Amino acid sequence: MKQPLSYCQRCGVPPGSALDLNAIDANDTGPFSSKKQGRKALKQLRSRLVELQERFYAWDKRSLLIVLQAMDTGGKDGAIEHVMSGVNPQGVRVHSFKVPTANELAHDYLWRVHKVAPRRRMIGIFNRSHYEDVLVVRVHNLAPSQVWQQRYEQINAFEELLHAGGTTILKFYLHISKDEQARRLQARLDDPNKHWKFSKGDLKERLLWDDYMAAYTDALSRCSTEQAPWYVIPANHKWYRNLVIANILVETLQSLDPQYPLPEDDLAGIVVQ
Ligand code: AMP
Ligand code: MG
């Protein structure tokens, strides 16, 4: 019998390939036909993730970096909340990258990123990342094209450096459709509890949707490497988005096969007084 594709295979952007985001269905729900089914599967995966993270932390041999990128309302915050809930917070750090400060701008663009790269045993989550420097910067001409054009290779070299230093890297692009973004923006306007998430600026960015898609296409196809792959996550359905991310995390951690370290001493004869 033919093995079904793993989620890593299903969603991974093959290195060196030409990516067509339009051909990827943001509404995809894979083999699942209902949210209920999907939620049940996520629950199981989360317990597995909690177990693997504990081993990974104890193992203390590598770090894991998760990069999250998406259009506004794409679900980066929701994915962090729902996929990581239950994981020991001591082993996880989330960093959200905002408009660079004057001090950050006075350095190279990777400075602020490298500073917060996860140390061994930690899972680092980047809510936005150095990819903003080839996305918003490109779309808004915040740097001349000669400058941002060089960044794809610089980013690949940077990620190669992190990988060589013991960091496993996973990059997730949460793929929503333009229609779904409209629904989510409207929901933020309609619900007073969501007003804090609404920014008029998001409406301006929405007008640049096609430019962003072109920038994402380049970033994902030029910077998906064997050591730091990009994954396109169908994200119109939040429950499926969470499920796919959880699957890829579990697959990745399982393949690292973290082990509890052996005790330093022979514990057999020790008596606790
Ligand atoms: P939010 O994630 O909604 O809090 O918004 C953060 C904002 O910071 C977004 O509009 C990003 O595009 C912006 N941002 C993040 N990194 C950069 C960067 N390197 N250059 C310019 N803007 C950035
Ligand atoms: Mg925002």
XYZ file of N, CA and C and ligand atoms in Angstrom:
843
model
N 0.841 -1.203 0.000
C 0.000 0.000 0.000
C 0.872 1.248 0.000
N 0.442 2.243 -0.752
C 1.226 3.482 -0.802
C 1.067 4.242 0.513
N 2.192 4.645 1.102
C 2.151 5.424 2.359
C 1.578 6.813 2.077
N 0.681 7.304 2.917
C 0.246 8.692 2.707
C 1.419 9.630 2.971
N 1.418 10.776 2.298
C 2.501 11.739 2.501
C 2.488 12.242 3.933
N 3.668 12.438 4.514
C 3.718 13.059 5.839
C 3.395 14.543 5.650
N 3.088 15.213 6.756
C 2.770 16.648 6.633
C 3.996 17.444 6.211
N 5.192 16.994 6.610
C 6.416 17.684 6.169
C 6.519 17.617 4.648
N 6.219 16.431 4.090
C 6.302 16.287 2.633
C 5.179 17.038 1.933
N 4.009 16.964 2.521
C 2.834 17.563 1.904
C 2.950 19.095 1.786
N 3.509 19.719 2.830
C 3.503 21.186 2.883
C 4.864 21.825 2.613
N 5.912 21.027 2.558
C 7.248 21.596 2.397
C 7.443 22.205 1.017
N 8.153 23.310 0.955
C 8.498 23.923 -0.332
C 9.826 23.293 -0.764
N 9.823 22.505 -1.864
C 11.074 21.845 -2.254
C 12.143 22.885 -2.592
N 13.363 22.726 -2.029
C 14.423 23.691 -2.313
C 14.634 23.848 -3.815
N 14.780 25.098 -4.224
C 15.079 25.367 -5.634
C 13.865 25.297 -6.549
N 12.677 25.114 -5.966
C 11.501 24.976 -6.843
C 10.844 26.327 -7.073
N 10.125 26.429 -8.192
C 9.333 27.633 -8.436
C 8.003 27.421 -7.726
N 7.656 28.335 -6.840
C 6.450 28.154 -6.034
C 5.289 28.941 -6.658
N 4.113 28.299 -6.675
C 2.925 29.017 -7.138
C 1.904 29.006 -5.996
N 1.877 30.109 -5.248
C 0.988 30.152 -4.072
C -0.481 30.041 -4.477
N -0.813 30.558 -5.681
C -2.202 30.489 -6.135
C -2.683 29.055 -6.304
N -1.728 28.175 -6.541
C -2.109 26.780 -6.778
C -2.321 26.027 -5.463
N -2.029 26.681 -4.344
C -2.187 26.000 -3.058
C -3.482 26.464 -2.409
N -4.345 25.507 -2.102
C -5.684 25.828 -1.610
C -5.646 26.174 -0.121
N -5.938 27.440 0.179
C -5.918 27.890 1.573
C -7.043 27.244 2.384
N -8.032 26.685 1.672
C -9.179 26.049 2.334
C -8.968 24.574 2.605
N -7.835 24.054 2.190
C -7.585 22.622 2.313
C -7.791 22.149 3.757
N -8.385 20.988 3.916
C -8.485 20.381 5.256
C -7.965 18.941 5.222
N -7.170 18.629 4.204
C -6.542 17.316 4.105
C -7.549 16.187 4.203
N -7.232 15.173 4.990
C -8.134 14.018 5.070
C -9.297 14.258 6.040
N -9.355 15.448 6.651
C -10.381 15.680 7.680
C -11.632 16.299 7.095
N -12.778 15.798 7.546
C -14.003 16.342 6.991
C -14.718 17.223 8.003
N -14.289 17.191 9.261
C -14.959 18.067 10.226
C -13.973 18.626 11.238
N -14.369 19.771 11.759
C -13.589 20.449 12.786
C -13.455 19.558 14.024
N -14.540 18.837 14.314
C -14.546 17.990 15.499
C -13.450 16.927 15.419
N -13.388 16.298 14.244
C -12.364 15.277 13.977
C -10.968 15.881 14.126
N -10.809 17.061 13.538
C -9.519 17.744 13.552
C -9.097 18.117 14.962
N -10.046 18.591 15.747
C -9.734 18.989 17.129
C -9.284 17.802 17.962
N -9.940 16.668 17.717
C -9.595 15.452 18.456
C -8.162 15.036 18.120
N -7.840 15.116 16.835
C -6.490 14.738 16.404
C -5.458 15.695 17.003
N -5.810 16.963 17.083
C -4.869 17.952 17.640
C -4.581 17.666 19.107
N -5.620 17.279 19.820
C -5.457 16.994 21.240
C -4.410 15.895 21.463
N -4.498 14.857 20.650
C -3.529 13.756 20.766
C -2.123 14.222 20.415
N -2.056 15.010 19.352
C -0.736 15.490 18.912
C -0.102 16.374 19.966
N -0.950 17.163 20.628
C -0.408 18.072 21.651
C 0.195 17.307 22.815
N -0.429 16.195 23.202
C 0.190 15.434 24.303
C 1.521 14.864 23.858
N 1.592 14.457 22.604
C 2.853 13.923 22.077
C 3.909 15.040 22.049
N 3.471 16.219 21.672
C 4.376 17.371 21.591
C 4.928 17.723 22.977
N 4.053 17.685 23.965
C 4.461 17.999 25.343
C 5.545 17.012 25.801
N 5.312 15.746 25.490
C 6.254 14.687 25.848
C 7.605 14.895 25.147
N 7.533 15.170 23.845
C 8.764 15.340 23.061
C 9.532 16.581 23.498
N 8.793 17.645 23.829
C 9.471 18.872 24.262
C 10.212 18.638 25.572
N 9.606 17.861 26.462
C 10.276 17.593 27.738
C 11.587 16.839 27.509
N 11.528 15.863 26.627
C 12.743 15.108 26.274
C 13.784 16.019 25.613
N 13.293 16.851 24.715
C 14.185 17.747 23.962
C 14.924 18.675 24.925
N 14.188 19.173 25.917
C 14.760 20.088 26.913
C 15.815 19.358 27.752
N 15.468 18.167 28.203
C 16.384 17.381 29.037
C 17.629 16.972 28.240
N 17.438 16.627 27.004
C 18.502 16.184 26.087
C 19.594 17.249 25.982
N 19.149 18.500 25.820
C 20.062 19.650 25.838
C 21.139 19.581 24.753
N 20.754 19.080 23.576
C 21.746 18.916 22.510
C 21.522 19.890 21.358
N 20.276 20.286 21.128
C 19.975 21.164 19.996
C 18.959 22.213 20.425
N 18.763 23.199 19.556
C 17.654 24.129 19.761
C 16.728 24.030 18.554
N 15.521 24.524 18.735
C 14.547 24.498 17.636
C 14.049 25.918 17.412
N 14.109 26.351 16.170
C 13.602 27.690 15.829
C 12.407 27.550 14.901
N 11.304 28.165 15.313
C 10.087 28.159 14.492
C 9.831 29.587 14.024
N 9.818 29.768 12.715
C 9.558 31.098 12.147
C 8.115 31.119 11.642
N 7.358 32.125 12.068
C 5.978 32.258 11.606
C 5.825 33.545 10.809
N 5.340 33.398 9.599
C 5.055 34.579 8.776
C 3.645 34.435 8.188
N 2.965 35.545 8.018
C 1.633 35.517 7.403
C 1.210 36.941 7.106
N 0.211 37.067 6.265
C -0.426 38.366 6.070
C -1.168 38.715 7.371
N -1.544 39.986 7.527
C -2.301 40.381 8.724
C -3.538 39.492 8.840
N -3.883 39.125 10.054
C -4.988 38.223 10.416
C -4.709 36.762 10.032
N -3.524 36.472 9.547
C -3.201 35.120 9.072
C -3.222 34.059 10.159
N -3.112 34.480 11.422
C -3.269 33.506 12.512
C -1.982 33.127 13.229
N -0.990 33.988 13.178
C 0.275 33.669 13.855
C 0.055 33.539 15.370
N -0.657 34.509 15.935
C -0.884 34.480 17.392
C -1.720 33.269 17.793
N -2.740 32.996 17.022
C -3.624 31.861 17.315
C -2.865 30.539 17.228
N -1.993 30.438 16.243
C -1.231 29.195 16.082
C -0.330 28.988 17.300
N 0.310 30.036 17.751
C 1.194 29.910 18.924
C 0.363 29.468 20.128
N -0.766 30.141 20.319
C -1.608 29.841 21.480
C -2.103 28.389 21.452
N -2.622 27.973 20.327
C -3.295 26.666 20.305
C -2.360 25.484 20.115
N -1.263 25.686 19.379
C -0.357 24.555 19.179
C 0.511 24.346 20.417
N 0.937 25.449 21.038
C 1.908 25.321 22.118
C 1.267 25.207 23.493
N -0.055 25.252 23.559
C -0.670 25.243 24.882
C -0.398 23.889 25.543
N 0.042 23.963 26.785
C 0.386 22.728 27.497
C 1.877 22.451 27.492
N 2.608 23.044 26.539
C 4.061 22.836 26.518
C 4.671 23.661 27.648
N 5.649 23.086 28.347
C 6.277 23.777 29.476
C 6.843 25.134 29.044
N 6.304 26.243 29.575
C 6.725 27.584 29.120
C 8.216 27.832 29.364
N 8.792 27.092 30.307
C 10.214 27.284 30.596
C 11.110 26.953 29.397
N 10.600 26.104 28.522
C 11.412 25.680 27.374
C 11.102 26.422 26.092
N 10.235 27.420 26.182
C 9.802 28.112 24.967
C 9.938 29.627 25.128
N 10.445 30.306 24.108
C 10.458 31.778 24.120
C 9.853 32.271 22.813
N 8.918 33.194 22.939
C 8.322 33.793 21.743
C 8.905 35.197 21.571
N 9.303 35.525 20.351
C 9.782 36.884 20.062
C 8.946 37.455 18.931
N 8.371 38.624 19.179
C 7.588 39.287 18.136
C 8.414 40.434 17.571
N 8.576 40.417 16.280
C 9.380 41.464 15.639
C 8.484 42.565 15.095
N 8.733 43.759 15.602
C 7.926 44.928 15.230
C 8.741 45.814 14.290
N 8.196 46.998 13.962
C 8.967 47.978 13.185
C 10.278 48.201 13.944
N 11.424 48.104 13.266
C 12.699 48.225 13.988
C 12.833 49.572 14.698
N 13.416 49.531 15.887
C 13.673 50.765 16.641
C 14.874 51.485 16.005
N 15.122 52.718 16.470
C 16.263 53.477 15.939
C 17.559 52.709 16.204
N 17.650 52.126 17.369
C 18.859 51.363 17.711
C 19.011 50.137 16.802
N 17.911 49.451 16.566
C 17.986 48.275 15.681
C 18.379 48.688 14.263
N 17.822 49.807 13.831
C 18.127 50.274 12.471
C 19.582 50.735 12.323
N 20.204 51.025 13.458
C 21.604 51.460 13.421
C 22.553 50.259 13.304
N 21.957 49.032 13.261
C 22.759 47.814 13.073
C 22.339 47.139 11.774
N 23.036 46.064 11.429
C 22.562 45.292 10.281
C 21.237 44.611 10.658
N 20.449 44.242 9.649
C 19.076 43.781 9.921
C 19.014 42.439 10.653
N 20.106 41.682 10.625
C 20.073 40.384 11.306
C 20.495 40.474 12.772
N 20.991 41.627 13.156
C 21.497 41.801 14.526
C 20.431 41.501 15.575
N 19.271 42.090 15.387
C 18.236 41.909 16.420
C 17.701 40.466 16.435
N 17.873 39.810 15.306
C 17.365 38.451 15.170
C 18.343 37.455 15.805
N 19.602 37.614 15.462
C 20.618 36.679 15.958
C 20.690 36.715 17.489
N 20.526 37.929 18.029
C 20.577 38.109 19.486
C 19.580 37.245 20.237
N 18.438 36.954 19.604
C 17.381 36.211 20.300
C 17.185 34.800 19.736
N 18.153 34.348 18.949
C 18.082 32.965 18.446
C 18.122 32.015 19.651
N 17.370 30.923 19.579
C 17.254 30.057 20.769
C 18.574 29.377 21.137
N 18.865 29.359 22.424
C 20.031 28.613 22.897
C 19.681 27.129 22.918
N 20.721 26.305 23.073
C 20.509 24.871 23.118
C 19.399 24.520 24.112
N 18.604 23.561 23.809
C 17.486 22.987 24.568
C 16.185 23.804 24.485
N 16.285 25.032 23.931
C 15.093 25.890 23.892
C 14.371 25.793 22.540
N 13.072 26.041 22.587
C 12.299 26.251 21.362
C 12.058 27.755 21.252
N 12.539 28.356 20.194
C 12.320 29.787 19.951
C 11.260 29.946 18.883
N 10.290 30.811 19.154
C 9.255 31.060 18.141
C 9.364 32.511 17.710
N 9.537 32.733 16.421
C 9.563 34.100 15.884
C 8.193 34.430 15.282
N 7.526 35.394 15.909
C 6.270 35.918 15.384
C 6.663 37.101 14.487
N 6.724 36.884 13.182
C 7.459 37.701 12.210
C 8.945 37.493 12.475
N 9.768 37.969 11.569
C 11.169 37.545 11.621
C 12.021 38.410 10.699
N 13.243 37.918 10.438
C 14.115 38.572 9.458
C 13.500 38.575 8.055
N 12.471 37.750 7.828
C 11.838 37.765 6.503
C 11.096 39.067 6.222
N 10.731 39.801 7.283
C 10.118 41.118 7.046
C 11.048 41.995 6.205
N 12.338 41.711 6.297
C 13.320 42.530 5.583
C 13.382 42.236 4.089
N 12.664 41.186 3.642
C 12.464 41.002 2.201
C 10.968 41.003 1.857
N 10.130 41.392 2.824
C 8.681 41.440 2.579
C 8.213 42.891 2.664
N 7.939 43.364 3.894
C 7.447 44.746 4.028
C 8.480 45.745 3.469
N 9.746 45.433 3.671
C 10.801 46.351 3.198
C 10.789 46.451 1.672
N 10.553 45.315 1.034
C 10.492 45.289 -0.437
C 9.210 45.960 -0.944
N 8.086 45.603 -0.332
C 6.795 46.123 -0.813
C 6.726 47.641 -0.642
N 7.318 48.155 0.436
C 7.249 49.597 0.700
C 8.510 50.357 0.323
N 9.393 49.692 -0.387
C 10.657 50.351 -0.791
C 11.377 50.989 0.388
N 11.436 50.268 1.498
C 12.110 50.833 2.675
C 13.630 50.749 2.527
N 14.065 49.969 1.555
C 15.497 49.910 1.229
C 15.584 49.779 -0.290
N 16.678 50.262 -0.894
C 16.814 50.138 -2.348
C 16.830 48.660 -2.762
N 16.399 48.377 -3.986
C 16.291 46.966 -4.390
C 17.647 46.266 -4.362
N 18.745 46.983 -4.668
C 20.061 46.318 -4.606
C 20.306 45.804 -3.188
N 19.775 46.511 -2.208
C 20.000 46.105 -0.812
C 19.169 44.866 -0.476
N 17.851 44.914 -0.706
C 17.062 43.739 -0.291
C 17.292 42.528 -1.187
N 17.688 42.767 -2.452
C 17.970 41.633 -3.345
C 19.079 40.735 -2.797
N 20.038 41.360 -2.110
C 21.165 40.565 -1.580
C 20.765 39.745 -0.359
N 19.614 40.088 0.187
C 19.273 39.499 1.488
C 18.886 38.030 1.424
N 18.370 37.568 0.283
C 17.975 36.155 0.217
C 19.186 35.267 0.512
N 20.286 35.600 -0.141
C 21.497 34.794 0.081
C 22.044 34.991 1.477
N 21.948 36.233 1.957
C 22.436 36.489 3.325
C 21.613 35.693 4.333
N 20.313 35.649 4.106
C 19.430 34.907 5.015
C 19.765 33.412 4.968
N 19.987 32.889 3.758
C 20.342 31.468 3.653
C 21.642 31.184 4.403
N 22.603 32.102 4.272
C 23.887 31.897 4.954
C 23.692 31.976 6.470
N 22.874 32.919 6.902
C 22.597 33.084 8.335
C 21.933 31.834 8.914
N 20.954 31.322 8.188
C 20.246 30.144 8.689
C 21.153 28.908 8.658
N 22.048 28.868 7.681
C 23.013 27.772 7.619
C 23.921 27.823 8.851
N 24.291 29.037 9.217
C 25.131 29.220 10.411
C 24.404 28.727 11.663
N 23.139 29.122 11.793
C 22.369 28.671 12.960
C 22.273 27.149 12.976
N 22.007 26.590 11.803
C 21.857 25.140 11.712
C 23.154 24.440 12.107
N 24.258 24.946 11.596
C 25.555 24.337 11.904
C 25.854 24.443 13.402
N 25.288 25.470 14.038
C 25.505 25.646 15.465
C 24.546 24.820 16.317
N 23.708 24.016 15.679
C 22.869 23.110 16.465
C 21.393 23.500 16.517
N 20.973 24.385 15.614
C 19.562 24.792 15.609
C 18.820 24.121 14.460
N 17.734 23.474 14.786
C 16.837 22.936 13.764
C 15.834 24.039 13.436
N 15.624 24.288 12.162
C 14.799 25.440 11.767
C 13.579 24.981 10.967
N 12.415 25.490 11.366
C 11.167 25.249 10.636
C 10.525 26.591 10.351
N 10.125 26.817 9.116
C 9.522 28.119 8.772
C 8.122 27.883 8.212
N 7.151 28.525 8.829
C 5.758 28.319 8.445
C 5.169 29.591 7.850
N 4.672 29.469 6.637
C 3.894 30.563 6.052
C 2.424 30.176 6.163
N 1.670 30.944 6.932
C 0.246 30.647 7.126
C -0.511 31.274 5.958
N -1.039 30.389 5.134
C -1.594 30.797 3.838
C -3.108 31.008 3.958
N -3.531 32.271 3.977
C -4.978 32.564 3.948
C -5.307 33.241 2.613
N -6.573 33.165 2.222
C -6.985 33.822 0.984
C -7.346 35.271 1.291
N -7.411 36.063 0.237
C -7.747 37.480 0.412
C -9.177 37.624 0.963
N -10.065 36.752 0.520
C -11.451 36.778 1.028
C -11.500 36.472 2.516
N -10.706 35.488 2.908
C -10.691 35.121 4.326
C -10.140 36.288 5.147
N -9.160 37.004 4.616
C -8.647 38.158 5.357
C -9.756 39.191 5.547
N -10.567 39.391 4.503
C -11.667 40.358 4.612
C -12.613 39.949 5.737
N -12.941 38.658 5.794
C -13.851 38.178 6.847
C -13.242 38.406 8.235
N -11.967 38.155 8.347
C -11.331 38.286 9.668
C -11.205 39.753 10.078
N -10.935 40.622 9.119
C -10.865 42.053 9.456
C -12.246 42.545 9.884
N -13.265 42.083 9.153
C -14.636 42.481 9.495
C -14.996 41.979 10.898
N -14.581 40.768 11.219
C -14.868 40.211 12.551
C -14.202 41.051 13.636
N -13.041 41.580 13.332
C -12.347 42.429 14.312
C -13.089 43.748 14.506
N -13.745 44.207 13.444
C -14.521 45.449 13.558
C -15.825 45.208 14.306
N -16.405 44.033 14.089
C -17.733 43.741 14.631
C -17.709 43.398 16.120
N -16.612 42.841 16.596
C -16.556 42.356 17.972
C -15.722 43.310 18.832
N -16.366 43.988 19.793
C -15.617 44.952 20.622
C -14.400 44.315 21.301
N -14.478 43.024 21.603
C -13.323 42.371 22.236
C -12.158 42.163 21.275
N -12.425 42.395 20.005
C -11.346 42.222 19.018
C -10.859 43.577 18.495
N -11.467 44.650 18.985
C -11.067 45.976 18.461
C -9.581 46.246 18.659
N -9.046 45.749 19.757
C -7.636 46.023 20.036
C -6.708 45.432 18.988
N -7.238 44.433 18.266
C -6.412 43.802 17.233
C -6.530 44.533 15.907
N -7.505 45.424 15.803
C -7.735 46.077 14.506
C -6.805 47.265 14.336
N -6.215 47.338 13.157
C -5.371 48.496 12.874
C -5.742 49.004 11.475
N -5.964 50.317 11.397
C -6.323 50.886 10.087
C -5.231 50.590 9.068
N -4.015 50.495 9.580
C -2.868 50.202 8.710
C -3.046 48.883 7.954
N -3.750 47.924 8.591
C -3.946 46.628 7.934
C -4.741 46.790 6.636
N -5.641 47.785 6.600
C -6.440 48.004 5.386
C -5.553 48.497 4.249
N -4.580 49.318 4.605
C -3.630 49.819 3.586
C -2.780 48.686 3.050
N -2.340 47.824 3.966
C -1.496 46.699 3.526
C -2.295 45.764 2.614
N -3.588 45.621 2.947
C -4.452 44.735 2.155
C -4.504 45.158 0.687
N -4.427 46.465 0.475
C -4.463 46.969 -0.908
C -3.213 46.523 -1.684
N -2.190 46.157 -0.937
C -0.926 45.746 -1.578
C -0.793 44.222 -1.643
N -1.927 43.537 -1.515
C -1.943 42.071 -1.432
C -1.066 41.417 -2.510
N -1.255 41.837 -3.769
C -0.526 41.171 -4.858
C 0.983 41.376 -4.729
N 1.358 42.574 -4.294
C 2.800 42.830 -4.108
C 3.354 41.926 -3.008
N 2.562 41.776 -1.936
C 3.009 40.885 -0.861
C 3.116 39.443 -1.351
N 2.146 39.017 -2.153
C 2.197 37.629 -2.647
C 3.452 37.407 -3.484
N 3.803 38.420 -4.289
C 5.024 38.293 -5.108
C 6.248 38.218 -4.191
N 6.248 39.036 -3.149
C 7.391 39.043 -2.225
C 7.468 37.717 -1.454
N 6.313 37.208 -1.022
C 6.300 35.915 -0.320
C 6.783 34.790 -1.243
N 6.303 34.818 -2.488
C 6.695 33.768 -3.428
C 8.208 33.717 -3.557
N 8.836 34.869 -3.720
C 10.300 34.899 -3.846
C 10.978 34.426 -2.569
N 10.497 34.930 -1.440
C 11.140 34.580 -0.164
C 11.057 33.073 0.064
N 9.872 32.503 -0.177
C 9.692 31.079 0.095
C 10.455 30.217 -0.899
N 10.483 30.642 -2.172
C 11.192 29.758 -3.100
C 12.704 29.950 -3.021
N 13.158 31.154 -2.726
C 14.616 31.355 -2.696
C 15.238 30.943 -1.359
N 14.423 30.884 -0.319
C 15.002 30.579 1.011
C 14.474 29.293 1.630
N 13.890 28.414 0.807
C 13.558 27.101 1.360
C 14.764 26.210 1.084
N 15.434 25.791 2.122
C 16.637 24.970 1.955
C 16.444 23.679 2.730
N 17.305 22.740 2.472
C 17.173 21.470 3.169
C 17.282 21.668 4.677
N 18.182 22.579 5.062
C 18.408 22.778 6.492
C 17.402 23.721 7.138
N 16.743 24.531 6.328
C 15.787 25.492 6.892
C 14.599 25.614 5.939
N 13.777 24.546 5.913
C 12.685 24.507 4.935
C 11.524 25.445 5.277
N 10.886 25.927 4.227
C 9.613 26.633 4.377
C 8.477 25.632 4.203
N 7.411 25.841 4.967
C 6.195 25.057 4.814
C 5.045 26.020 4.542
N 4.220 25.691 3.569
C 3.023 26.492 3.312
C 1.859 25.794 4.009
N 1.278 26.480 4.981
C 0.226 25.878 5.809
C -1.138 26.415 5.375
N -2.011 25.552 4.858
C -3.357 26.038 4.525
C -4.001 26.568 5.806
N -4.426 27.830 5.808
C -4.765 28.447 7.106
C -6.128 29.131 7.141
N -6.961 28.901 6.112
C -8.307 29.483 6.196
C -9.102 28.837 7.330
N -8.869 27.546 7.543
C -9.507 26.866 8.673
C -8.503 26.799 9.809
N -8.814 27.492 10.889
C -7.843 27.609 11.976
C -7.490 26.251 12.572
N -8.496 25.388 12.713
C -8.241 24.086 13.340
C -7.298 23.247 12.485
N -7.426 23.355 11.159
C -6.533 22.569 10.288
C -5.120 23.151 10.318
N -5.044 24.473 10.303
C -3.742 25.147 10.425
C -2.997 24.638 11.668
N -3.685 24.613 12.797
C -3.047 24.173 14.047
C -2.597 22.715 13.966
N -3.465 21.937 13.359
C -3.183 20.511 13.231
C -1.956 20.250 12.360
N -1.850 20.963 11.266
C -0.716 20.755 10.353
C 0.585 21.179 11.037
N 0.548 22.320 11.705
C 1.764 22.788 12.383
C 2.166 21.779 13.468
N 1.200 21.345 14.239
C 1.503 20.385 15.312
C 2.097 19.107 14.726
N 1.543 18.663 13.607
C 2.072 17.466 12.957
C 3.524 17.641 12.539
N 3.819 18.776 11.940
C 5.191 19.001 11.455
C 6.155 19.097 12.646
N 5.705 19.729 13.720
C 6.559 19.803 14.914
C 6.833 18.415 15.482
N 5.782 17.621 15.574
C 5.947 16.274 16.126
C 6.851 15.437 15.212
N 6.597 15.506 13.903
C 7.443 14.748 12.963
C 8.910 15.156 13.115
N 9.141 16.456 13.230
C 10.520 16.956 13.298
C 11.190 16.542 14.605
N 10.480 16.731 15.705
C 11.077 16.371 17.004
C 11.311 14.863 17.084
N 10.376 14.109 16.548
C 10.542 12.647 16.551
C 11.776 12.239 15.778
N 11.996 12.918 14.643
C 13.149 12.507 13.838
C 14.459 12.923 14.508
N 14.411 13.931 15.367
C 15.634 14.284 16.110
C 15.918 13.231 17.191
N 14.853 12.566 17.604
C 14.948 11.480 18.582
C 15.664 11.891 19.873
N 15.175 12.925 20.545
C 15.838 13.376 21.772
C 15.780 12.300 22.865
N 16.846 12.189 23.620
C 16.941 11.151 24.656
C 17.162 11.786 26.022
N 16.559 11.217 27.044
C 16.887 11.664 28.397
C 18.342 11.318 28.658
N 19.121 12.256 29.194
C 20.530 11.938 29.418
C 20.691 10.887 30.511
N 21.774 10.136 30.411
C 22.054 9.133 31.441
C 22.542 9.857 32.690
N 22.275 9.309 33.861
C 22.755 9.965 35.090
C 24.276 9.970 35.125
N 24.846 10.991 35.790
C 26.313 11.079 35.853
C 26.893 9.963 36.714
N 26.162 9.632 37.765
C 26.684 8.616 38.677
C 25.832 7.361 38.599
N 26.385 6.288 39.159
C 25.601 5.076 39.285
C 24.594 5.315 40.415
N 23.326 5.254 40.109
C 22.312 5.608 41.116
C 21.822 4.388 41.902
N 22.310 3.221 41.509
C 21.714 1.998 42.040
C 21.762 1.915 43.575
N 22.918 2.262 44.136
C 23.037 2.058 45.591
C 22.650 3.265 46.423
N 22.147 4.308 45.791
C 21.901 5.551 46.543
C 20.624 5.449 47.367
N 20.724 5.867 48.631
C 19.542 5.848 49.508
C 19.233 7.285 49.901
N 18.016 7.710 49.752
C 17.628 9.056 50.206
C 17.337 8.983 51.692
N 18.106 9.723 52.502
C 17.957 9.654 53.983
C 16.720 10.414 54.431
P 2.041 43.298 14.429
O 2.722 41.986 14.130
O 0.631 43.357 13.965
O 2.217 43.724 15.840
O 2.788 44.414 13.545
C 4.149 44.549 13.509
C 4.483 45.461 12.343
O 5.896 45.608 12.307
C 4.047 44.916 10.994
O 3.366 45.901 10.283
C 5.363 44.570 10.316
O 5.335 44.681 8.921
C 6.309 45.583 10.967
N 7.703 45.140 10.854
C 8.264 44.041 11.387
N 9.554 43.937 11.012
C 9.817 44.996 10.218
C 10.965 45.438 9.506
N 12.115 44.756 9.548
N 10.871 46.582 8.808
C 9.713 47.273 8.767
N 8.585 46.902 9.412
C 8.636 45.782 10.125
Mg -1.220 43.537 13.029
